[in-house]
CSV table of C-alpha atoms and ligand atoms in Angstrom, one decimal:
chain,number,residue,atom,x,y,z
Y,1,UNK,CA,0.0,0.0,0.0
Y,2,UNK,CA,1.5,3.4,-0.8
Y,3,UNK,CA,0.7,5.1,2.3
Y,4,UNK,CA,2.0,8.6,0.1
Y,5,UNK,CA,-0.9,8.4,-1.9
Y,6,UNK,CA,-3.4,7.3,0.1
Y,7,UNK,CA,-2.2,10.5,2.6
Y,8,UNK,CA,-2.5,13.0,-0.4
Y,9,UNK,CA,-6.4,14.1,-0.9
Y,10,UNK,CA,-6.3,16.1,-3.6
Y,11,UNK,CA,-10.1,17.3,-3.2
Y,12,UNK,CA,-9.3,18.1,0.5
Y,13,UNK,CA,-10.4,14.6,1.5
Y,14,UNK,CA,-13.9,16.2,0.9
Y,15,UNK,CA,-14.9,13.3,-2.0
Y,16,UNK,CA,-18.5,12.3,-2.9
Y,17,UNK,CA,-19.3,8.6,-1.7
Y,18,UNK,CA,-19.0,6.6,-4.4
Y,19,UNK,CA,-20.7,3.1,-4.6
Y,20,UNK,CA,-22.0,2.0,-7.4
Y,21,UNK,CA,-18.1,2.2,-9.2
Y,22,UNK,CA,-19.2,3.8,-12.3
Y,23,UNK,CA,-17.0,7.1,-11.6
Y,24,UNK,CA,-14.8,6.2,-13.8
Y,25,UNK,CA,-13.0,10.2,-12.7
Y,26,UNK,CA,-12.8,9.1,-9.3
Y,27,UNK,CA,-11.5,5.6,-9.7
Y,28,UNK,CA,-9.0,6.9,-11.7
Y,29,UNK,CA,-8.1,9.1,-8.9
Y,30,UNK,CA,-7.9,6.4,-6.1
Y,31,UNK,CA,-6.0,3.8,-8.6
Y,32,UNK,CA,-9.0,1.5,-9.0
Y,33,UNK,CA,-10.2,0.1,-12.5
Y,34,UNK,CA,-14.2,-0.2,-12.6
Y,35,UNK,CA,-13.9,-2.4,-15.9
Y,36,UNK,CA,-16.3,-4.2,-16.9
Y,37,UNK,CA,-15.8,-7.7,-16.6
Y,38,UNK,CA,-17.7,-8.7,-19.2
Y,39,UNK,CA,-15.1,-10.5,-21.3
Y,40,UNK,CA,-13.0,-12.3,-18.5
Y,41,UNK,CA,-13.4,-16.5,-18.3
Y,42,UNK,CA,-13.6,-18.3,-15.1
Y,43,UNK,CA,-10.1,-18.3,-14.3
Y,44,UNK,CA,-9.6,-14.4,-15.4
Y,45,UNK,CA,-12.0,-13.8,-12.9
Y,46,UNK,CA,-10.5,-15.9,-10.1
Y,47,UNK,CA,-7.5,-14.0,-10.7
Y,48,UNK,CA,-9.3,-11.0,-10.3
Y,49,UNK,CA,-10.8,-11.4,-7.7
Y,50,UNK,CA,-7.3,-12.7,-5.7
Y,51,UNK,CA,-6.3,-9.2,-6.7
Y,52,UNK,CA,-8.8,-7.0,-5.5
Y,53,UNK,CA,-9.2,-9.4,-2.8
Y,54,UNK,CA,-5.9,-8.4,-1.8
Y,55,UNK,CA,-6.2,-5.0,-2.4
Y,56,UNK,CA,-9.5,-5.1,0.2
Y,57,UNK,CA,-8.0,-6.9,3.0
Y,58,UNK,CA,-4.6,-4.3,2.7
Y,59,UNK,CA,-7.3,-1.0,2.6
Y,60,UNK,CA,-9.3,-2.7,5.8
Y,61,UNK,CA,-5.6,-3.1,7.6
Y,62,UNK,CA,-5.0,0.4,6.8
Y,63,UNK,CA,-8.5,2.1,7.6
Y,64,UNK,CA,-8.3,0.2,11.1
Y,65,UNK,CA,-5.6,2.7,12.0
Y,66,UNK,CA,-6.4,5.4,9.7
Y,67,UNK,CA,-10.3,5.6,10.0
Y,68,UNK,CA,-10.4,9.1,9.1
Y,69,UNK,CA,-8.6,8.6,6.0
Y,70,UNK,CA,-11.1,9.4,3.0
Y,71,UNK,CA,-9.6,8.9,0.5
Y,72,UNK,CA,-8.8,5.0,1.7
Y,73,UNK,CA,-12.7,4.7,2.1
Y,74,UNK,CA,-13.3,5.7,-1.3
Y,75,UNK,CA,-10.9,3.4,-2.6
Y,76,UNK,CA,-12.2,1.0,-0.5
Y,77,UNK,CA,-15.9,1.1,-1.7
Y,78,UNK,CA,-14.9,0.8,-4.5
Y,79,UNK,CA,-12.8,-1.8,-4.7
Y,80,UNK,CA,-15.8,-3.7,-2.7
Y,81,UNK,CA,-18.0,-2.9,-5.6
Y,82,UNK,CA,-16.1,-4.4,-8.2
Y,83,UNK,CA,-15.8,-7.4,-6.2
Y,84,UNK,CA,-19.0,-7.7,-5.5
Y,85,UNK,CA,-19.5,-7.9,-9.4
Y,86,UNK,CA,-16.6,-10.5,-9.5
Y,87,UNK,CA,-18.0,-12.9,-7.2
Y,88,UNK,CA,-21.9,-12.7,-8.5
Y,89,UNK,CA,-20.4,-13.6,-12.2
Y,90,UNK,CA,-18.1,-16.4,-10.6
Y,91,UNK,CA,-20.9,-18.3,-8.4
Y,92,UNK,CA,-22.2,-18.9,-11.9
Y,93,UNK,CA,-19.3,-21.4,-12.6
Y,94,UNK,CA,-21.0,-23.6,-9.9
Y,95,UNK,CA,-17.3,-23.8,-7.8
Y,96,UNK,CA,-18.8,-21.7,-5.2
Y,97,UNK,CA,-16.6,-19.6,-3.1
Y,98,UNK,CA,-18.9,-19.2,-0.1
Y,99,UNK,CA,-21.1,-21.9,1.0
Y,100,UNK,CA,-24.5,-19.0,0.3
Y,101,UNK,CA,-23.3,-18.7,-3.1
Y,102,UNK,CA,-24.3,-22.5,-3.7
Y,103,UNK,CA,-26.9,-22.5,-6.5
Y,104,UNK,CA,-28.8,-25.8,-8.6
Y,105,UNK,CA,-29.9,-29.2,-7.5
Y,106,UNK,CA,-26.8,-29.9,-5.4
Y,107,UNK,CA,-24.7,-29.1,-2.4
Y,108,UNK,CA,-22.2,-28.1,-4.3
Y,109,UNK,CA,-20.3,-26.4,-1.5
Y,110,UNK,CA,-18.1,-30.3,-1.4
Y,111,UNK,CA,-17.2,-30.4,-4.4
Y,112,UNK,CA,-13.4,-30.8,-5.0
Y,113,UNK,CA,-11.0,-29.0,-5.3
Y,114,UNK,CA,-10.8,-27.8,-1.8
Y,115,UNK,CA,-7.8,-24.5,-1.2
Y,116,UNK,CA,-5.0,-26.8,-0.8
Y,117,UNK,CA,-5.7,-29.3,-3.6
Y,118,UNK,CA,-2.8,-28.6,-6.3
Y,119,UNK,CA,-4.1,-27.4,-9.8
Y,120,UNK,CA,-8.0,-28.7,-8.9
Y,121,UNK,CA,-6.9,-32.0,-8.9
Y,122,UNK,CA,-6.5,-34.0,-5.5
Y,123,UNK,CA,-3.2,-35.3,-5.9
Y,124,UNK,CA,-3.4,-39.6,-6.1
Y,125,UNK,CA,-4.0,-39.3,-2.5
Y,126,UNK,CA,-6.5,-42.3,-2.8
Y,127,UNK,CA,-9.7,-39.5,-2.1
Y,128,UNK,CA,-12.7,-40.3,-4.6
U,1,UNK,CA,-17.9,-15.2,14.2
U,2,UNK,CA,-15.9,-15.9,11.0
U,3,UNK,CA,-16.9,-16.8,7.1
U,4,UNK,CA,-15.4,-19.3,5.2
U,5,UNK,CA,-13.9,-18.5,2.1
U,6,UNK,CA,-13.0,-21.3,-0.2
U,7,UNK,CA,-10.0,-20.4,-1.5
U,8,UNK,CA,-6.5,-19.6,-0.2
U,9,UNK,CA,-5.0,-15.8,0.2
U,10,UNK,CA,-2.4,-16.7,-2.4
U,11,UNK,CA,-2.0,-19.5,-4.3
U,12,UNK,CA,0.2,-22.5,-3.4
U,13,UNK,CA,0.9,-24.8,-6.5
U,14,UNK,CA,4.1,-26.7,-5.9
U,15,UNK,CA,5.5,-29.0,-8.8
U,16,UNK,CA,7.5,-31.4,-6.9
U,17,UNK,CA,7.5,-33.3,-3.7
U,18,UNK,CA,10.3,-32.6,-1.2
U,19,UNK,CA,9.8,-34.1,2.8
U,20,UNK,CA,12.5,-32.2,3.8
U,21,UNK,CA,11.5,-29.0,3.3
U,22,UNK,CA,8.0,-29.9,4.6
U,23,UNK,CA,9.8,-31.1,8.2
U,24,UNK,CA,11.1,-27.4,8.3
U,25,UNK,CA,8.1,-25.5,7.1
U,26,UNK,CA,5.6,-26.9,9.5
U,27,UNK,CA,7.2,-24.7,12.0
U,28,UNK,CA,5.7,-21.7,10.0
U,29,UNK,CA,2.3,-22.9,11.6
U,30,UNK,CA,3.0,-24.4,14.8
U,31,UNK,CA,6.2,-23.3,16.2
U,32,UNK,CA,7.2,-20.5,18.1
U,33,UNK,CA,7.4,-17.9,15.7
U,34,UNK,CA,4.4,-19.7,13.2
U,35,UNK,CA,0.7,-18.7,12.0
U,36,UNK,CA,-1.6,-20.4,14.5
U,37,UNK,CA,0.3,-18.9,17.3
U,38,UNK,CA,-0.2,-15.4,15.8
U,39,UNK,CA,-3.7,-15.9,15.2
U,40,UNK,CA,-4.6,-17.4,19.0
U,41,UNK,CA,-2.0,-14.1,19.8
U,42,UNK,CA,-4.2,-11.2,18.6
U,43,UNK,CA,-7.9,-12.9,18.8
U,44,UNK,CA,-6.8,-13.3,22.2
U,45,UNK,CA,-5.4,-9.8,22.9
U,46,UNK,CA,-8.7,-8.0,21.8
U,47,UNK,CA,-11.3,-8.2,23.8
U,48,UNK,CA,-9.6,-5.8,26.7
U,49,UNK,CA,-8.2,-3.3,24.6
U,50,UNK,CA,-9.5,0.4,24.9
U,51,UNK,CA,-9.5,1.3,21.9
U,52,UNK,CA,-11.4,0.3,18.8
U,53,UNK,CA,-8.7,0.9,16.2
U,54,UNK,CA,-6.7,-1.5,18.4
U,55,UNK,CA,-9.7,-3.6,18.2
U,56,UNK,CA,-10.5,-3.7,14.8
U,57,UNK,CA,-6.2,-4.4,13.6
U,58,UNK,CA,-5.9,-7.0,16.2
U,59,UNK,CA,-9.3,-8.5,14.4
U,60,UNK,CA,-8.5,-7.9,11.0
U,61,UNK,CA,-4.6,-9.0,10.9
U,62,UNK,CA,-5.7,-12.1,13.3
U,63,UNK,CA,-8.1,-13.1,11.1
U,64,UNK,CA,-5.6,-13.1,8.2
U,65,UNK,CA,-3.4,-15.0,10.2
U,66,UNK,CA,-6.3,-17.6,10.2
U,67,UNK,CA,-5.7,-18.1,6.3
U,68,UNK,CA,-2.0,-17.8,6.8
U,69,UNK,CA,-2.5,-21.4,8.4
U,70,UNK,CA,-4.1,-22.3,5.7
U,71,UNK,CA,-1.0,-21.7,3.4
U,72,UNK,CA,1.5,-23.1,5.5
U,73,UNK,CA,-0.4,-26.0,5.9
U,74,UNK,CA,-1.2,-26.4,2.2
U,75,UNK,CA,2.4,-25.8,1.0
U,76,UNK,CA,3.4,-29.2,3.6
U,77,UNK,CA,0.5,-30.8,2.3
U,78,UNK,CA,1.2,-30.5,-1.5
U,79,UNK,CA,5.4,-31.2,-0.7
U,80,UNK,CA,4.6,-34.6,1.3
U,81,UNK,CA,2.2,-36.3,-1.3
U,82,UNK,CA,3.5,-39.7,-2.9
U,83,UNK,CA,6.2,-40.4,-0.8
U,84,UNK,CA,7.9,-43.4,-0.4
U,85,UNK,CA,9.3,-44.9,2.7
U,86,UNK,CA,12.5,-44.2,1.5
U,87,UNK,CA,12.1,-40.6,0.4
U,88,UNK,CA,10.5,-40.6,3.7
U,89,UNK,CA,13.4,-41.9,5.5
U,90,UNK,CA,15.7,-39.8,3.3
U,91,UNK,CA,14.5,-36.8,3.7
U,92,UNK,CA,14.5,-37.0,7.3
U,93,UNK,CA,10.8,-36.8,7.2
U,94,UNK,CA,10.5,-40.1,9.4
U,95,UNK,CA,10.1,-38.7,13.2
U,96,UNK,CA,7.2,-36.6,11.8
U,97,UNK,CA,5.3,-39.6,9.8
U,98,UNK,CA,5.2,-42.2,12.3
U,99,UNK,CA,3.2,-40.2,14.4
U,100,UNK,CA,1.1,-38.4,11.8
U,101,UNK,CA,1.6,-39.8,8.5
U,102,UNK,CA,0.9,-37.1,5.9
U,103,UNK,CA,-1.5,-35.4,7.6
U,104,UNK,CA,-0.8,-31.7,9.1
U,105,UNK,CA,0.0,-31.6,12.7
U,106,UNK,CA,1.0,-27.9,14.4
U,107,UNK,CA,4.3,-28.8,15.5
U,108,UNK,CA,8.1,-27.1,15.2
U,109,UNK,CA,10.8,-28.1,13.0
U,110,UNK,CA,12.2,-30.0,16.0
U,111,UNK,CA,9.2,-31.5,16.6
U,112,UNK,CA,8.1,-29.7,19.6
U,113,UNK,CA,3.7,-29.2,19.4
U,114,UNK,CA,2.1,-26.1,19.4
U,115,UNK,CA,2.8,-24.2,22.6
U,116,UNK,CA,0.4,-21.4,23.8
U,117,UNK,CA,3.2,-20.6,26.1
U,118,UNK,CA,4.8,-18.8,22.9
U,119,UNK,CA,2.3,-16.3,22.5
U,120,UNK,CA,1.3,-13.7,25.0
U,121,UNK,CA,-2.2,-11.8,26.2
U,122,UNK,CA,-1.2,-9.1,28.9
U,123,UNK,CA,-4.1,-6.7,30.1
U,124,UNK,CA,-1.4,-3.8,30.2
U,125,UNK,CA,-2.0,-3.3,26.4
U,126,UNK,CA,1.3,-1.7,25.7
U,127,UNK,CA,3.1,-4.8,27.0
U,128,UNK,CA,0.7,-7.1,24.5
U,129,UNK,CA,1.1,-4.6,21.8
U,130,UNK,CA,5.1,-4.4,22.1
U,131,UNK,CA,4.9,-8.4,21.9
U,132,UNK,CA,2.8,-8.3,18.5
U,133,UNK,CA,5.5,-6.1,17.1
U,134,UNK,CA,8.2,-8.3,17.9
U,135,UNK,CA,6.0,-11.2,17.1
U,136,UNK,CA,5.8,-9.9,13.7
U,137,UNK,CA,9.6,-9.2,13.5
U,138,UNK,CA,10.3,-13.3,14.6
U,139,UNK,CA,7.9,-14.6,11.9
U,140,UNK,CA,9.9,-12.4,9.1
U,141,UNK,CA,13.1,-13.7,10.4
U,142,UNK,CA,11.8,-17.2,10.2
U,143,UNK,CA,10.7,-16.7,6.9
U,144,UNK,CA,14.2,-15.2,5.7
U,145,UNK,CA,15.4,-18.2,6.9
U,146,UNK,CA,13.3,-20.6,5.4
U,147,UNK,CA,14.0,-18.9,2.1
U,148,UNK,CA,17.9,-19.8,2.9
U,149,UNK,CA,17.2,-23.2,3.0
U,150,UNK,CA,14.7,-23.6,0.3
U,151,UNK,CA,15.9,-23.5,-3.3
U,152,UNK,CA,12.2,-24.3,-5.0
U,153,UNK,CA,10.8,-21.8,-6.8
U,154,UNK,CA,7.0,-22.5,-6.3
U,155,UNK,CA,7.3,-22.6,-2.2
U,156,UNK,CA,9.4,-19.6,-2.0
U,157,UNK,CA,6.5,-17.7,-3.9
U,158,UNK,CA,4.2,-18.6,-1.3
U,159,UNK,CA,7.1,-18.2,1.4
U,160,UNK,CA,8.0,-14.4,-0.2
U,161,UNK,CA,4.3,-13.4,0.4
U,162,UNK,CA,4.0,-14.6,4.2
U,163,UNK,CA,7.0,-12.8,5.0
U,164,UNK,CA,6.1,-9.6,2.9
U,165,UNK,CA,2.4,-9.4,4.6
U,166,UNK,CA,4.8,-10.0,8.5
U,167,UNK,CA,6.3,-6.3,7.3
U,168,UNK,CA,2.8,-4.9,6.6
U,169,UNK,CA,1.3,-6.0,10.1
U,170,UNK,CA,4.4,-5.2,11.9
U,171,UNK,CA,4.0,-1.7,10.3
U,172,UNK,CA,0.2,-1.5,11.5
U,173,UNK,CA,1.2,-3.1,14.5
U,174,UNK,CA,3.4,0.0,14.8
U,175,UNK,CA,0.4,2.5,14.4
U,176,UNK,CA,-1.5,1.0,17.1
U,177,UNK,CA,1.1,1.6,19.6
U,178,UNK,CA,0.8,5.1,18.5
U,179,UNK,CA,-3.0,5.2,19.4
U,180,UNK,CA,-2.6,3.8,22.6
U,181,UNK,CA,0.5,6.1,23.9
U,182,UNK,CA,-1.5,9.4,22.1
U,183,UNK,CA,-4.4,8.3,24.3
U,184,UNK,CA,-2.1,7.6,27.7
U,185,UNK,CA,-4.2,4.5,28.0
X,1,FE2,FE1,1.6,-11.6,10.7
């Protein structure tokens, strides 16, 4: 996190709340990319979502110390929004990421791979 | 309470098996300086701090910890899978699989099980706080050395990111102690 930026308001830390990620002027302020995801495939997405993933759990670090920092929140919404988007369009893939994002006939939540199984496969460790 | 998120903080994909880097790298979750002990350290510490900025990093960077685990344990997961007995033996993997076989145990290198007498929880919340920072400070040490003794590429990718993220909370960490001194509490 570059704590230099985040410090520097340039609208006086004085920002509109942003939430719905389609200012595109602002985003481009606070570093963070409201594309449209339309064209990304399941793994493009997973990636994405590591990466903004990352980005939010670095921003909530930060704003725990530096809850007056507004320029952090903004980034922060909207790097939530985006990954909001991200996760809605991955659940469709049926490899859910949280067990309420299970959809269909089946629990689906079990399904392998779990985290730790290498490349989605389980590794010829005799499981099913 | 805590969501489960189906997926680890940074992926862990290693090519080949090695035991004897696993027998070292299970001390990154359950010895001294390792992941569980710094989760059980700050979820611990919370709940009498005065301060809800203290609160919420303690929360936040313990619960990070949490998947932290998760990592460690998947990297010794993924390096013991398929091993012989004699790989086993060879690697000097052979202490640790008689008593657990494969399966992930929080333990140190030398064996030792998780010990909460390695973390600290101290109502005089500069004392706990000064511990986190230099909790933080013995996890990035262990990493550096892990990273001397491992020459594969795919666990020091996951290694390089633990010990990077140790900097960020020791610099948070860091802040915090700021709070409480502004405040005199
Ligand atoms: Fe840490």
């Amino acid at each position: 996190m570059n704590k230099d930026r985040l410090n520097k308001s340039s609208d006086g830390g004085k920002a509109p709340m942003i939430r719905n990620g389609t200012n595109t002027n602002n985003a481009q302020k606070t570093g963070t990319r409201t594309t449209n995801f339309d064209n990304l495939d399941k793994d493009a997405l997973f990636t994405k979502i590591q990466e903004l993933r990352f980005v939010k759990a670095e921003l909530e670090l930060y704003l725990d110390t530096h809850p007056g920092c507004r320029v952090a929140l903004d980034y922060y919404y909207q790097t939530i929004d985006a990954l909001r988007d991200l996760y809605e369009r991955y659940s469709a893939y049926g490899a859910p990421l949280f067990a309420s994002e299970v959809q269909g006939d089946t629990w689906s939540w079990v399904d392998n791979p779990w985290p730790w199984h290498r490349h989605g496969g389980i590794d010829g460790r005799g499981e099913e | 309470m805590w969501i489960y998120e189906k997926s680890l903080q940074h992926p862990v994909k290693i090519a080949n098996p090695n035991p004897r880097l696993a027998g070292i790298i299970i001390t990154a979750l359950g010895g001294p300086d390792g992941e569980l002990g710094a989760a059980m350290r700050y979820l611990n510490q919370r709940y009498t701090m005065p301060d809800g900025r203290v609160i919420g990093i303690l929360t936040d960077v313990g619960s990070e910890e949490l998947g932290h685990m998760e990592m460690v344990a998947s990297i010794v997961y993924q390096l013991t899978r398929n091993l012989t007995p004699d790989e086993i033996r060879a690697g000097g993997f052979d202490k640790y699989y008689v008593e657990h076989g494969a399966a992930i145990y929080p333990a140190s290198a030398s064996g030792v099980p998780f010990n909460a007498m390695a973390i600290a929880s101290k109502e005089d919340n500069l004392a706990s706080i000064t511990e986190d920072l230099a909790a933080e400070q013995k996890a990035r040490a262990m990493y550096d050395n892990i990273l001397r003794l491992s020459d594969d590429p795919d666990v020091n990718d996951a290694i390089k990111f633990l010990r990077q993220r140790e900097i960020v909370h020791f610099q948070r960490f860091g802040e915090a102690m700021e709070i409480l001194k502004d405040k005199k509490f």
